[in-house]
PDB file of C-alpha atoms in Angstrom:
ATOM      1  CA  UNK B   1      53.414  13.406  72.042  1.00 78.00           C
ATOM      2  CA  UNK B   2      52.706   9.873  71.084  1.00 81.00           C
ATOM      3  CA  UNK B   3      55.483   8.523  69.179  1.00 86.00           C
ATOM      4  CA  UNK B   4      54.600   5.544  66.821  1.00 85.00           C
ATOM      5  CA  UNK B   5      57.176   2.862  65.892  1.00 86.00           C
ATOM      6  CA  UNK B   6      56.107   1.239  62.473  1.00 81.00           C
ATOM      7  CA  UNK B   7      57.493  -0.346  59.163  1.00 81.00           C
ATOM      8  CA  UNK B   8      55.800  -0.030  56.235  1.00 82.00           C
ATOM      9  CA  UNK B   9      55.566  -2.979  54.072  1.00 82.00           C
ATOM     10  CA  UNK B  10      55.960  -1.741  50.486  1.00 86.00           C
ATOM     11  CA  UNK B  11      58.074  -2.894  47.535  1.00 88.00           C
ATOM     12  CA  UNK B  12      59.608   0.292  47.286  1.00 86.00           C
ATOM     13  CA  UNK B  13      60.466   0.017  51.371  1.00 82.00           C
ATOM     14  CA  UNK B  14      64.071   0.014  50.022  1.00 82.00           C
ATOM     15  CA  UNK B  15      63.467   3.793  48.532  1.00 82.00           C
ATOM     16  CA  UNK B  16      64.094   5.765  52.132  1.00 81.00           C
ATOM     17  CA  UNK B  17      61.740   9.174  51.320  1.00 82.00           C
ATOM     18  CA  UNK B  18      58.744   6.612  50.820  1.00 84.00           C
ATOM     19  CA  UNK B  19      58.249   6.901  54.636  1.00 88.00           C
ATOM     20  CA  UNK B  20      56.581  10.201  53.887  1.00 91.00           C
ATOM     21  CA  UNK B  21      53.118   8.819  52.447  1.00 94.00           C
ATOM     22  CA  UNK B  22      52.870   5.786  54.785  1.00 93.00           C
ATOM     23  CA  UNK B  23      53.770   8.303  58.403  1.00 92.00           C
ATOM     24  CA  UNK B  24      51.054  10.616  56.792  1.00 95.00           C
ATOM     25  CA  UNK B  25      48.757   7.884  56.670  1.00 95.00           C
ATOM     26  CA  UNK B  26      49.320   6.477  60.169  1.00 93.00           C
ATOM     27  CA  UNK B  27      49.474   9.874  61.709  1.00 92.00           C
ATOM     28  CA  UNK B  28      45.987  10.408  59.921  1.00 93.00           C
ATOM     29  CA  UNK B  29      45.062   6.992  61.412  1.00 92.00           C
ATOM     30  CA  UNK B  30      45.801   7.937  65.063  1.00 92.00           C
ATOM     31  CA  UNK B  31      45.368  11.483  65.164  1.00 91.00           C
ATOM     32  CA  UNK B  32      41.628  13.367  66.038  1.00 92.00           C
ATOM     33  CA  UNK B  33      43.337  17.152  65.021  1.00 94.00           C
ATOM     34  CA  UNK B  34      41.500  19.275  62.219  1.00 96.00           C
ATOM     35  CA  UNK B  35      44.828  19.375  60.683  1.00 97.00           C
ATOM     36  CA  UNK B  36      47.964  17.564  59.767  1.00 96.00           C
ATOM     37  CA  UNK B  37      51.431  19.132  58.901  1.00 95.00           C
ATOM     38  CA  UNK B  38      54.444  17.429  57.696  1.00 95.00           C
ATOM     39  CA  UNK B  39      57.739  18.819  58.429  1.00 93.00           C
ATOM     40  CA  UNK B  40      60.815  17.534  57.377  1.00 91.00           C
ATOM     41  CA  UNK B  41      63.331  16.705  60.132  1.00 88.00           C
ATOM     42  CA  UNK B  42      65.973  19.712  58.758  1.00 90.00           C
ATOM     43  CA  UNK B  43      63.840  22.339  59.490  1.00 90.00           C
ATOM     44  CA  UNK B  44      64.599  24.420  62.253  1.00 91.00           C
ATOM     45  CA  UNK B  45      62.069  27.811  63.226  1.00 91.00           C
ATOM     46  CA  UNK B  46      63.116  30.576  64.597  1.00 95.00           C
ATOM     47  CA  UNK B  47      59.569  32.519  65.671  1.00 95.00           C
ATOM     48  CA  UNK B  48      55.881  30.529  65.442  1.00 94.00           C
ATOM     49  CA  UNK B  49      55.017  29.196  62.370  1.00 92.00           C
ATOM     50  CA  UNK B  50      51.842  31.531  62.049  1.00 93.00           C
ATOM     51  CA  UNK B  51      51.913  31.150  58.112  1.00 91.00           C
ATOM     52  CA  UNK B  52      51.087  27.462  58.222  1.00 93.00           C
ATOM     53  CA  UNK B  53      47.547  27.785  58.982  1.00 95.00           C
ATOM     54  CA  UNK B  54      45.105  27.281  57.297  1.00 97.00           C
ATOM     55  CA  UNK B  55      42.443  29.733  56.710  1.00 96.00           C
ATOM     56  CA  UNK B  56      38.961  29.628  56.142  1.00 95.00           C
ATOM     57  CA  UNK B  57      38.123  27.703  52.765  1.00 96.00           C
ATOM     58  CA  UNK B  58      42.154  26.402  52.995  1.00 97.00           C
ATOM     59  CA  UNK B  59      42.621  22.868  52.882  1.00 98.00           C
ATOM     60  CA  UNK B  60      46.065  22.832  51.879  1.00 98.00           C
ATOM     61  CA  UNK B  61      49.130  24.798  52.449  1.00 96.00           C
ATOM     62  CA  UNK B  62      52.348  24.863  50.941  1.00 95.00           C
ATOM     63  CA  UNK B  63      55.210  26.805  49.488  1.00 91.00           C
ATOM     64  CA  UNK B  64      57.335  26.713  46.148  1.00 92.00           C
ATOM     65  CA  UNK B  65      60.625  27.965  47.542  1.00 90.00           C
ATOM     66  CA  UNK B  66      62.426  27.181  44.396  1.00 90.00           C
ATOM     67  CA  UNK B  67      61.974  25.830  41.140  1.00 92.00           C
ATOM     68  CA  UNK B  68      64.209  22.924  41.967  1.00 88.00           C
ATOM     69  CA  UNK B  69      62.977  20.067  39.534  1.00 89.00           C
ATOM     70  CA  UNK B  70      59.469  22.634  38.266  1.00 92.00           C
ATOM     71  CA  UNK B  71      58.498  23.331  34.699  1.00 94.00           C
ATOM     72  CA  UNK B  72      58.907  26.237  33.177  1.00 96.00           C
ATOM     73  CA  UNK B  73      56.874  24.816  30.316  1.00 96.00           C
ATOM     74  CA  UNK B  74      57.626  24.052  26.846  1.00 96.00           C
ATOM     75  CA  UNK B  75      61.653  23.054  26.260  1.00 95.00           C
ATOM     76  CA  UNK B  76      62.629  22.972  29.908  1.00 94.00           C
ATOM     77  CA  UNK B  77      64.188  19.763  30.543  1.00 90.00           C
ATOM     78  CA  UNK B  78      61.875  18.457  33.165  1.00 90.00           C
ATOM     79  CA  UNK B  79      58.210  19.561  30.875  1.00 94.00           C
ATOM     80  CA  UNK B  80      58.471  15.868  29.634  1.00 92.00           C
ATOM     81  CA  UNK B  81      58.512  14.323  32.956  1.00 91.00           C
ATOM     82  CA  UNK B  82      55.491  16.597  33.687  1.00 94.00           C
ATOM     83  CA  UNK B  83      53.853  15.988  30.867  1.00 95.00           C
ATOM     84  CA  UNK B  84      53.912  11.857  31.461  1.00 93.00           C
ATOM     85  CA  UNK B  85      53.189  12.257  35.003  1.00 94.00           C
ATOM     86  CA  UNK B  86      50.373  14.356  34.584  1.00 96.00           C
ATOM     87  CA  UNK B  87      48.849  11.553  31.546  1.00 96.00           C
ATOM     88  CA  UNK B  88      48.898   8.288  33.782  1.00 94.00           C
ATOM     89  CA  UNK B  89      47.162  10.138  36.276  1.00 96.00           C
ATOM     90  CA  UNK B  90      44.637  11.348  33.991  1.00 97.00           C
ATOM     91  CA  UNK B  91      45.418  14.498  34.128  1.00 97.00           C
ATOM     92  CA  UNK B  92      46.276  16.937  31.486  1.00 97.00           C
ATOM     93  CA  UNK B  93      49.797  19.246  32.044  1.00 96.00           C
ATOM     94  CA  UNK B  94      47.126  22.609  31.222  1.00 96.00           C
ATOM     95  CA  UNK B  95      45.766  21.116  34.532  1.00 96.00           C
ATOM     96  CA  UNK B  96      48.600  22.196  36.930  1.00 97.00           C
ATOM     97  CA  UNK B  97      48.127  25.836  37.793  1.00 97.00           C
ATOM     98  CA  UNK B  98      51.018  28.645  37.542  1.00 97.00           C
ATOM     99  CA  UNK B  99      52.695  29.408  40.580  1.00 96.00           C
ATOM    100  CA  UNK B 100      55.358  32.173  41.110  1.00 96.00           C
ATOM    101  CA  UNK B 101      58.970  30.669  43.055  1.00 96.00           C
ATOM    102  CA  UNK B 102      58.989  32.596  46.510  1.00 93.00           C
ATOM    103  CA  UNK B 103      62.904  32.851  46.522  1.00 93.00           C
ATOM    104  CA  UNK B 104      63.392  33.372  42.936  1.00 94.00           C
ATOM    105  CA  UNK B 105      60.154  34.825  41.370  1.00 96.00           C
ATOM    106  CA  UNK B 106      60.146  31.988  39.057  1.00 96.00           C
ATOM    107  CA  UNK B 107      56.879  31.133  37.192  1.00 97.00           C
ATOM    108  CA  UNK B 108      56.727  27.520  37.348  1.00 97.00           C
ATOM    109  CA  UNK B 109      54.113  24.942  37.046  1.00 97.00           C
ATOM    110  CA  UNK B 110      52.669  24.081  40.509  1.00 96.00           C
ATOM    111  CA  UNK B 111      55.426  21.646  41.961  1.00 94.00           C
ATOM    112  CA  UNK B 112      56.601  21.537  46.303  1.00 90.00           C
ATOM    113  CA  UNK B 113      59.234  20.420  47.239  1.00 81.00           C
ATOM    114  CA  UNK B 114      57.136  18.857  49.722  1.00 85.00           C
ATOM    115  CA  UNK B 115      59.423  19.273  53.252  1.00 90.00           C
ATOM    116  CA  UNK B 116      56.418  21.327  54.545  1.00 94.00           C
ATOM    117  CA  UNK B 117      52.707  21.436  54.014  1.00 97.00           C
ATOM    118  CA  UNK B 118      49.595  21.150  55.903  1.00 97.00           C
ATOM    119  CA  UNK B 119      46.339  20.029  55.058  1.00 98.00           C
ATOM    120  CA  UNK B 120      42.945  19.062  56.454  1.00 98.00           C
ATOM    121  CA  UNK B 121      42.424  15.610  57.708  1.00 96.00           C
ATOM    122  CA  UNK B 122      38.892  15.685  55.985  1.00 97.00           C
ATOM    123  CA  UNK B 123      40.599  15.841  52.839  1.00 97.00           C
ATOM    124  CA  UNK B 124      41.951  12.628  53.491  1.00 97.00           C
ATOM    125  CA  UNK B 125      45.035  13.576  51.470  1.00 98.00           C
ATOM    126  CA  UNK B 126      47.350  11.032  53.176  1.00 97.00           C
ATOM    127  CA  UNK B 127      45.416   8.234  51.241  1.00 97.00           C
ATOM    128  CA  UNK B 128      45.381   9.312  48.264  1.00 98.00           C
ATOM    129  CA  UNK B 129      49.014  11.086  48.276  1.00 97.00           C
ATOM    130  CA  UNK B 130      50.128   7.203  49.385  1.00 96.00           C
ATOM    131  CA  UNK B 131      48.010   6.166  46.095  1.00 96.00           C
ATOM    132  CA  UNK B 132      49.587   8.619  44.007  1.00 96.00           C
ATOM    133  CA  UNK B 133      53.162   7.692  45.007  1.00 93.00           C
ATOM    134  CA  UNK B 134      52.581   4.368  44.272  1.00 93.00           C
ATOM    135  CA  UNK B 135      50.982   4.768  40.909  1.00 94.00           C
ATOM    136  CA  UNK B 136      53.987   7.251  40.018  1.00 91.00           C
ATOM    137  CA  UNK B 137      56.789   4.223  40.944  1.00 89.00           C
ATOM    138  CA  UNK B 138      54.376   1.956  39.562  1.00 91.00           C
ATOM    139  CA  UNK B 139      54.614   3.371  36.023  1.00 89.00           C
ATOM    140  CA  UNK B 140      58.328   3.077  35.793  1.00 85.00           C
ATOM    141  CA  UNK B 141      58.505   7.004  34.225  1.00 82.00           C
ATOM    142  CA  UNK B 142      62.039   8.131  33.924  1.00 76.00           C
ATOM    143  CA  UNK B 143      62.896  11.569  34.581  1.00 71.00           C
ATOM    144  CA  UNK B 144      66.011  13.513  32.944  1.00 68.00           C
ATOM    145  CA  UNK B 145      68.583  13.523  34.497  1.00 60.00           C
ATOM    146  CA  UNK B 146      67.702  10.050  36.130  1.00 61.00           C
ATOM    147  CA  UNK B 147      69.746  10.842  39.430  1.00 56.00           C
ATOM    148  CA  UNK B 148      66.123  13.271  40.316  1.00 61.00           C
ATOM    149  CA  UNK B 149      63.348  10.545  39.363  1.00 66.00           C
ATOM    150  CA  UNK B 150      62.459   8.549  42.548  1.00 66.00           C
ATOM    151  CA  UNK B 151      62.931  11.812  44.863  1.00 73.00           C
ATOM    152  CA  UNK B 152      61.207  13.471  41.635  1.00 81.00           C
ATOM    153  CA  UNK B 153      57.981  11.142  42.088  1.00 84.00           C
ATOM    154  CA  UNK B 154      57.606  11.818  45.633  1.00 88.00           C
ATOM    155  CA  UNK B 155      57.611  15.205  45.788  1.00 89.00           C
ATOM    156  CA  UNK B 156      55.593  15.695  42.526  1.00 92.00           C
ATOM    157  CA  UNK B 157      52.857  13.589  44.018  1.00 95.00           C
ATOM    158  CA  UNK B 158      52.308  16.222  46.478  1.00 96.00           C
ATOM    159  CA  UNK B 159      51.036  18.955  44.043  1.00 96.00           C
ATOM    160  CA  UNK B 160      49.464  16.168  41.647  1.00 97.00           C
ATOM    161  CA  UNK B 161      47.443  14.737  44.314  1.00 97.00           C
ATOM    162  CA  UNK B 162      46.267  18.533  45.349  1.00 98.00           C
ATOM    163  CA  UNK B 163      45.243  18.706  41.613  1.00 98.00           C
ATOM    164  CA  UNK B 164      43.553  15.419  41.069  1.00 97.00           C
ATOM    165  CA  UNK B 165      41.665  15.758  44.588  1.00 97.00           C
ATOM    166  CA  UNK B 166      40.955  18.892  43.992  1.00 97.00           C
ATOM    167  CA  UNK B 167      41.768  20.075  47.355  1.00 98.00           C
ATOM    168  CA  UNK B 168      41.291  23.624  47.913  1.00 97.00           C
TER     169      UNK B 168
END
């Protein structure tokens, strides 16, 4: 293991889940592995964690445990926030796929929670997951209710930047 001490210089450095994009992109920086997984520091396994690799023509993994702050679509309280999102990254909402909750069968559009993925370093999905943070904070979008938005922008970013990458 080779820990790395850093501090990111950002002026949302005040916001303590912005870590995320900035270790992703020094881990990326210092790391020669085909792949990169992020796990947040509450998870605890209990067997090998088989299901987070990636198979042939993967390039990302991850999991929609719950629909949490997801759409459902059309006059669910967070399609708005979506809907904005989606537009100032140039992306339409049609673009975000389907996806089906694992823990309650949900149909949602595609949203992580983001405290577990893995991708492939070619995808260089750090970068552009940093880029897409900072253009969601950047905008200033509000979500409803307000208490979700800045943890809202960093864990939609995962799933947008999958989108707009077009990572497989």
């Amino acid at each position: 293991v080779e820990y790395i001490r850093f501090q990111a210089k950002s002026m949302y450095s005040w916001f303590p889940y912005f870590n995320k994009p900035y270790a992703l992109v020094a881990a990326q920086e210092h790391t020669t592995s085909e792949c990169i997984c992020w796990l947040d520091s509450d998870i605890l396994f209990l067997d090998e964690p088989n299901q987070l690799i990636l198979n042939e023509g993967e390039d990302f993994l991850s999991c929609a445990a719950y629909q949490s702050a997801g759409t459902s679509g059309p006059g669910n309280p967070f399609e708005p926030y979506w809907q904005e999102v989606s537009r100032r990254l140039g992306l339409d909402i049609e673009d975000l796929p389907w996806i089906t909750t694992q823990m309650e069968g949900k149909r949602i559009r595609l949203y992580w929670n983001g405290g577990v993925f893995v991708y492939r370093r070619s995808t260089n999905f750090a970068k552009y997951y940093l880029q897409t943070c900072l253009q969601l904070f950047d905008a200033r979008i509000i979500a409803k209710p307000e208490a979700f938005t800045f943890i809202l922008h960093e864990q939609s970013a995962v799933g947008l930047t999958v989108v707009k990458r077009g990572i497989k």
